[in-house]
mmCIF file of C-alpha atoms in Angstrom:
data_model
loop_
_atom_site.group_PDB
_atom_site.id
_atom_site.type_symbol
_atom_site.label_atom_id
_atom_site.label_comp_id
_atom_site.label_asym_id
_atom_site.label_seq_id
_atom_site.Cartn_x
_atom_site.Cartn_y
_atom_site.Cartn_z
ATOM 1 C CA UNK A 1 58.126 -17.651 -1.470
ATOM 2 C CA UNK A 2 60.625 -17.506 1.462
ATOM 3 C CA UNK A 3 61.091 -14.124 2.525
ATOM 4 C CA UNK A 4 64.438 -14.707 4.052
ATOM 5 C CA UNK A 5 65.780 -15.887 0.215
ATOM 6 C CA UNK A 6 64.922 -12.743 -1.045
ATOM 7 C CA UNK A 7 65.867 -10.024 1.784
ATOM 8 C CA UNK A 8 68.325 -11.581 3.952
ATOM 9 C CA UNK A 9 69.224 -8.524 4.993
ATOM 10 C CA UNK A 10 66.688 -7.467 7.029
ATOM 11 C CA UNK A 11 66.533 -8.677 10.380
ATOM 12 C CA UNK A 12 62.669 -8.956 10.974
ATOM 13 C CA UNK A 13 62.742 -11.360 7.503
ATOM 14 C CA UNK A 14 64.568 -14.001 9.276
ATOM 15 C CA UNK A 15 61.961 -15.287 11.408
ATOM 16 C CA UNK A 16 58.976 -14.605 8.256
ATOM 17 C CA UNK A 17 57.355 -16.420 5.707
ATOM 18 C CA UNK A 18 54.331 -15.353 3.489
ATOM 19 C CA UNK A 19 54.088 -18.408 1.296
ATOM 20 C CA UNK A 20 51.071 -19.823 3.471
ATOM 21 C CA UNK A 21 49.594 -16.542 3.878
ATOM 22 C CA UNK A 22 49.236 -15.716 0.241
ATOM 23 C CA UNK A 23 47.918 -19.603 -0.889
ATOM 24 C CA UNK A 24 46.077 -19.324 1.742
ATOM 25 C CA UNK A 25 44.249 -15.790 0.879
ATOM 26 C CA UNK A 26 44.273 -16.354 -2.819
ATOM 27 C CA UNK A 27 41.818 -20.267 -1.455
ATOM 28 C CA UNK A 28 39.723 -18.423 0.510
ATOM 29 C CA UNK A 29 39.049 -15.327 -2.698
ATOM 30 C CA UNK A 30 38.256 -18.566 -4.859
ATOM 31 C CA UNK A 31 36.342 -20.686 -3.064
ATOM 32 C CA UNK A 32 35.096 -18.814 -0.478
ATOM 33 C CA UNK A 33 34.381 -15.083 -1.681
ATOM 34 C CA UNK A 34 34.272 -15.742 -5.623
ATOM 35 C CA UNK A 35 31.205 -18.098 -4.937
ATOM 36 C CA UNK A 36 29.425 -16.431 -2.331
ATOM 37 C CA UNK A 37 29.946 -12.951 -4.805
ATOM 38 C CA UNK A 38 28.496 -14.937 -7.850
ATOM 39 C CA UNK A 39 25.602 -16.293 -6.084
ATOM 40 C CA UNK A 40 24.615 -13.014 -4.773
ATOM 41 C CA UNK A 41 25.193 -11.735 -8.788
ATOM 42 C CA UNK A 42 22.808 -14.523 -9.958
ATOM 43 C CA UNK A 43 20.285 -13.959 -7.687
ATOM 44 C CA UNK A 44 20.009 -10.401 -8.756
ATOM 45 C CA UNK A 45 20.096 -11.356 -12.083
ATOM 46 C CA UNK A 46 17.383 -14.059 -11.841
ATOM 47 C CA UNK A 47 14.953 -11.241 -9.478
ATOM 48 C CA UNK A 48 15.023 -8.418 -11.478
ATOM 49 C CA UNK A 49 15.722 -6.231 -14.200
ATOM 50 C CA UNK A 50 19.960 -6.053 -15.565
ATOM 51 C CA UNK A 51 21.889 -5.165 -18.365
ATOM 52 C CA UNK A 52 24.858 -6.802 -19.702
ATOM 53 C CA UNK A 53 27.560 -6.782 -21.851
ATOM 54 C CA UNK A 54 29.876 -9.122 -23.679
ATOM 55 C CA UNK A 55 33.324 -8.332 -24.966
ATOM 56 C CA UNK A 56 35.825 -10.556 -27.179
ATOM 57 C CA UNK A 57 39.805 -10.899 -26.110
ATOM 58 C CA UNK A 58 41.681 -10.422 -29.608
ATOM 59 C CA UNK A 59 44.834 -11.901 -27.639
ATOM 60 C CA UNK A 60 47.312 -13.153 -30.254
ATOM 61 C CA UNK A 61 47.006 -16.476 -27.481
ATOM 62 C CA UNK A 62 45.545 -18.994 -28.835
ATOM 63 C CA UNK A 63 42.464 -19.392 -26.562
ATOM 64 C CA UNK A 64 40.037 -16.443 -27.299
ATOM 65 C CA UNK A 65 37.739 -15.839 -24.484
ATOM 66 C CA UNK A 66 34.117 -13.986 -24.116
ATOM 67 C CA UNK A 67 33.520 -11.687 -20.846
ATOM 68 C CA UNK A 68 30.402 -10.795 -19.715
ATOM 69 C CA UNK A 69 29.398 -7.976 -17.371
ATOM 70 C CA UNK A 70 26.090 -7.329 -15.847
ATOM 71 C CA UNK A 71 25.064 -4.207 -14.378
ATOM 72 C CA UNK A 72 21.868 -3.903 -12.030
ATOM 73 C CA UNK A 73 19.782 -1.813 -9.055
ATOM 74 C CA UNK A 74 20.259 -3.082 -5.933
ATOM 75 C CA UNK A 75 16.875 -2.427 -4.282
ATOM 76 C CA UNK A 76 19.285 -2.914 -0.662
ATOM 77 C CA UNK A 77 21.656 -0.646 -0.896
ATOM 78 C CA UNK A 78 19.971 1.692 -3.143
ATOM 79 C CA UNK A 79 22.420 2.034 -5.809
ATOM 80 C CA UNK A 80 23.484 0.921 -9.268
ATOM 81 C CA UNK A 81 26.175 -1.876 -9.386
ATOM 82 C CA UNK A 82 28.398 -4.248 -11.851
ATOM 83 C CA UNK A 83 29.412 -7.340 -11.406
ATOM 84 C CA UNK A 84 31.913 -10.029 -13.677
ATOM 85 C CA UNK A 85 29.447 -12.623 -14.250
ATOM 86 C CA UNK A 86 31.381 -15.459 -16.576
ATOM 87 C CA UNK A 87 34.379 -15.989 -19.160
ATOM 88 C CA UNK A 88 34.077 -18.474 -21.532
ATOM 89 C CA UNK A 89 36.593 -19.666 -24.034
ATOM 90 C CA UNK A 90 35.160 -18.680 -27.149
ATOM 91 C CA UNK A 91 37.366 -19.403 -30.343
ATOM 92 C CA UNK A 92 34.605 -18.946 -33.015
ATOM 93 C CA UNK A 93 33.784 -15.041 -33.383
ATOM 94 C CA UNK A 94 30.371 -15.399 -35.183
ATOM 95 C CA UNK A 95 27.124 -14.052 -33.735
ATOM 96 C CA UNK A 96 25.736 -17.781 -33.138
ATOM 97 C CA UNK A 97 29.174 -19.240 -31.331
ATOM 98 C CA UNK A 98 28.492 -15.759 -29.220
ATOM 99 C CA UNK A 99 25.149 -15.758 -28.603
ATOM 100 C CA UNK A 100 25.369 -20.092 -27.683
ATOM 101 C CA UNK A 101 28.238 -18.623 -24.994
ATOM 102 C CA UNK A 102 25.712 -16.640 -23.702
ATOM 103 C CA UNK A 103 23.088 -18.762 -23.764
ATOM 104 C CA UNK A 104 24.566 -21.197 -22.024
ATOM 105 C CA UNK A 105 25.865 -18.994 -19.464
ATOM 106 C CA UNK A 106 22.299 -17.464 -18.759
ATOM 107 C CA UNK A 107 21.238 -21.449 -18.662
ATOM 108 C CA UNK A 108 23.656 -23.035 -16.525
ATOM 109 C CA UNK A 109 23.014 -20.129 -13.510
ATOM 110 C CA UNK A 110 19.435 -20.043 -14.064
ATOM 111 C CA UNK A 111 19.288 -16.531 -15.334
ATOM 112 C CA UNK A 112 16.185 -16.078 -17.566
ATOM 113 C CA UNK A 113 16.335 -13.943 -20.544
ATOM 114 C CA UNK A 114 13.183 -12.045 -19.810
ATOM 115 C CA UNK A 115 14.899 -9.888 -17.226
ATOM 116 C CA UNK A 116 17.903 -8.937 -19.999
ATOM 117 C CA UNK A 117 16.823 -5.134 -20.580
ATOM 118 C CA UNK A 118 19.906 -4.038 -22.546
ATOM 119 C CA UNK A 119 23.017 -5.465 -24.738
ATOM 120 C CA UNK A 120 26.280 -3.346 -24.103
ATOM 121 C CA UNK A 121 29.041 -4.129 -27.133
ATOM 122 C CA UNK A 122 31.372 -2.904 -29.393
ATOM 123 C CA UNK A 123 29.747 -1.498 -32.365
ATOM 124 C CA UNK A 124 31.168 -3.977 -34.834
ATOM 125 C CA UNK A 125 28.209 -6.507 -37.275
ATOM 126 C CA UNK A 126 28.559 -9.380 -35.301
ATOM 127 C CA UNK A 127 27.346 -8.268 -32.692
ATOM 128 C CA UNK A 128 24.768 -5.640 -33.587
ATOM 129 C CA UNK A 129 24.154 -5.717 -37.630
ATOM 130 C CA UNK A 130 20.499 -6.155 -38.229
ATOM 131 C CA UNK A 131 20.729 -9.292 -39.691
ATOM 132 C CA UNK A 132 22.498 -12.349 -38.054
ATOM 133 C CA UNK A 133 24.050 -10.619 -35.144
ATOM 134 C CA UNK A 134 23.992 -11.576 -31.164
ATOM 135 C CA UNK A 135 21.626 -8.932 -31.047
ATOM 136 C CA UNK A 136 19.147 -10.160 -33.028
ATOM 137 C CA UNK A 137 19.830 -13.421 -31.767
ATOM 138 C CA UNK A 138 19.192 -11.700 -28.064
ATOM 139 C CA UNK A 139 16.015 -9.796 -29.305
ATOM 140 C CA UNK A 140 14.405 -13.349 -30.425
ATOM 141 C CA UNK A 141 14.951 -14.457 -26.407
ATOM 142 C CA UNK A 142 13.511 -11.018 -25.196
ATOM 143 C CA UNK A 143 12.311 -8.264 -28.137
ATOM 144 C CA UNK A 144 12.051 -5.685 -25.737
ATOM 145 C CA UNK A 145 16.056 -5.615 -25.073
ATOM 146 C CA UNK A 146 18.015 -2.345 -25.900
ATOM 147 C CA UNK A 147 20.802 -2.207 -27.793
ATOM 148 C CA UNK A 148 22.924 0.485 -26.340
ATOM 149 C CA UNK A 149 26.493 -0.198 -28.065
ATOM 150 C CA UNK A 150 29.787 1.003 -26.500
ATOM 151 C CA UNK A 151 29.951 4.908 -26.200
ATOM 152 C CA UNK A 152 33.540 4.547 -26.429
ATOM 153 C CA UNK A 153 33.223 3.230 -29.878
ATOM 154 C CA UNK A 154 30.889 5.656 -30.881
ATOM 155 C CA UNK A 155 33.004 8.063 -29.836
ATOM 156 C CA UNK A 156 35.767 7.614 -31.791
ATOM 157 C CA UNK A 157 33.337 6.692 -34.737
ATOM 158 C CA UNK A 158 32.091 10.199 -34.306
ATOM 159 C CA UNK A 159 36.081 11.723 -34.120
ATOM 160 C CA UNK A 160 36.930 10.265 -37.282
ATOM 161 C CA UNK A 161 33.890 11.725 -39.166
ATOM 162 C CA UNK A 162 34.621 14.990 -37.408
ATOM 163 C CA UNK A 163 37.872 15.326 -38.675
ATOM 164 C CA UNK A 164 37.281 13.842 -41.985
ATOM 165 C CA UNK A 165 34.828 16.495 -42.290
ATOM 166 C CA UNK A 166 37.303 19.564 -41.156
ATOM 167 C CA UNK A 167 38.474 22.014 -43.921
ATOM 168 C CA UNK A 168 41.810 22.452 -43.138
ATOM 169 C CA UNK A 169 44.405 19.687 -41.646
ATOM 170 C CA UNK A 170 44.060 18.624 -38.313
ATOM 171 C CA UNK A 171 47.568 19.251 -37.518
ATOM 172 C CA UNK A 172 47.593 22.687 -38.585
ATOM 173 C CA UNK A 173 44.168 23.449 -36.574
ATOM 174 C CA UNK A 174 45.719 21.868 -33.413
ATOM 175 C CA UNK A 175 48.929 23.705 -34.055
ATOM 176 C CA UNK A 176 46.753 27.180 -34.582
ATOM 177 C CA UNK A 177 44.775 26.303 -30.928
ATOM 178 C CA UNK A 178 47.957 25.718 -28.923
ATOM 179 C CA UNK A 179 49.174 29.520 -30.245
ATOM 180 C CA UNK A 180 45.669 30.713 -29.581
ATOM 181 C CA UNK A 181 46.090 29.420 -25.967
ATOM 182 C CA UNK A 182 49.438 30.005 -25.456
ATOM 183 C CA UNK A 183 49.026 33.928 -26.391
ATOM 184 C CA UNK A 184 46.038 34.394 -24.106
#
């Protein structure tokens, strides 16, 4: 992009050009600091304990894709951390197209699945019903794994019972607090 085409009106622009700049940064974040990030990822994955967690795009684009997440101590800088370890096009949503994803992640960067102490996910049966779901499919790898689920999703699971279970309407109760507060 030449600067000068789109603010000709500044002086300093005429002599300026990012175009080189920005290819140039955006090379060196993907083949130079993507890498060297992932291999320092993998190697903490492949030493010690982590956790991860996998999430599906619902994207009305045709290519669906799986993200995975890992989060682990690093004994170094004393301190928890999470790192983007893979995205895989994954157009099949059932726990075995999921869990083969996975598995073939953890395979092609060596990580082993001993190490795996926990499974983050959404809350839905494919991924942690308690028959045919990634996480059983995880727990016959490693049966000592935790299955946390998503807090998030609990969270609203636990709103919606709440307020199915309230006596009175929820509008009117949230009406009643903002007068409550407002009268204070």
């Amino acid at each position: 992009m030449q600067l000068q085409a789109n603010v000709p009106r500044f002086e300093y622009t005429k002599k300026s050009s990012c175009s080189r700049t920005k290819t140039t940064m955006s090379m060196i974040v993907k083949n130079a600091i993507a890498p060297a990030l992932e291999e320092e990822l993998v190697k903490q994955c492949n030493t010690g304990p982590f956790s991860f967690g996998c999430d599906e795009s619902n994207d009305t684009n045709q290519q669906k894709t799986l993200a995975i997440v890992v989060k682990y101590f690093d004994e170094v800088r004393e301190r928890a951390n999470t790192g983007f370890l893979d995205m895989s096009i994954c157009n099949i949503g059932t726990a075995q197209s999921i869990f083969d994803h996975l598995d073939a992640t953890f395979e092609a960067k060596g990580i082993p699945w001993k190490n795996v102490v926990a499974f983050i996910s959404d809350n839905c049966n494919t991924m942690v019903g308690k028959r045919n779901s990634v996480v059983t499919k995880i727990k016959e790898r490693n049966s000592a794994v935790f299955d946390i689920g998503c807090v998030c999703h609990l969270a609203n699971l636990c709103t919606v019972a709440g307020v199915k279970a309230l006596p009175v309407p929820v509008e009117d109760l949230l009406v009643d607090v903002f007068y409550h507060l407002q009268h204070r």
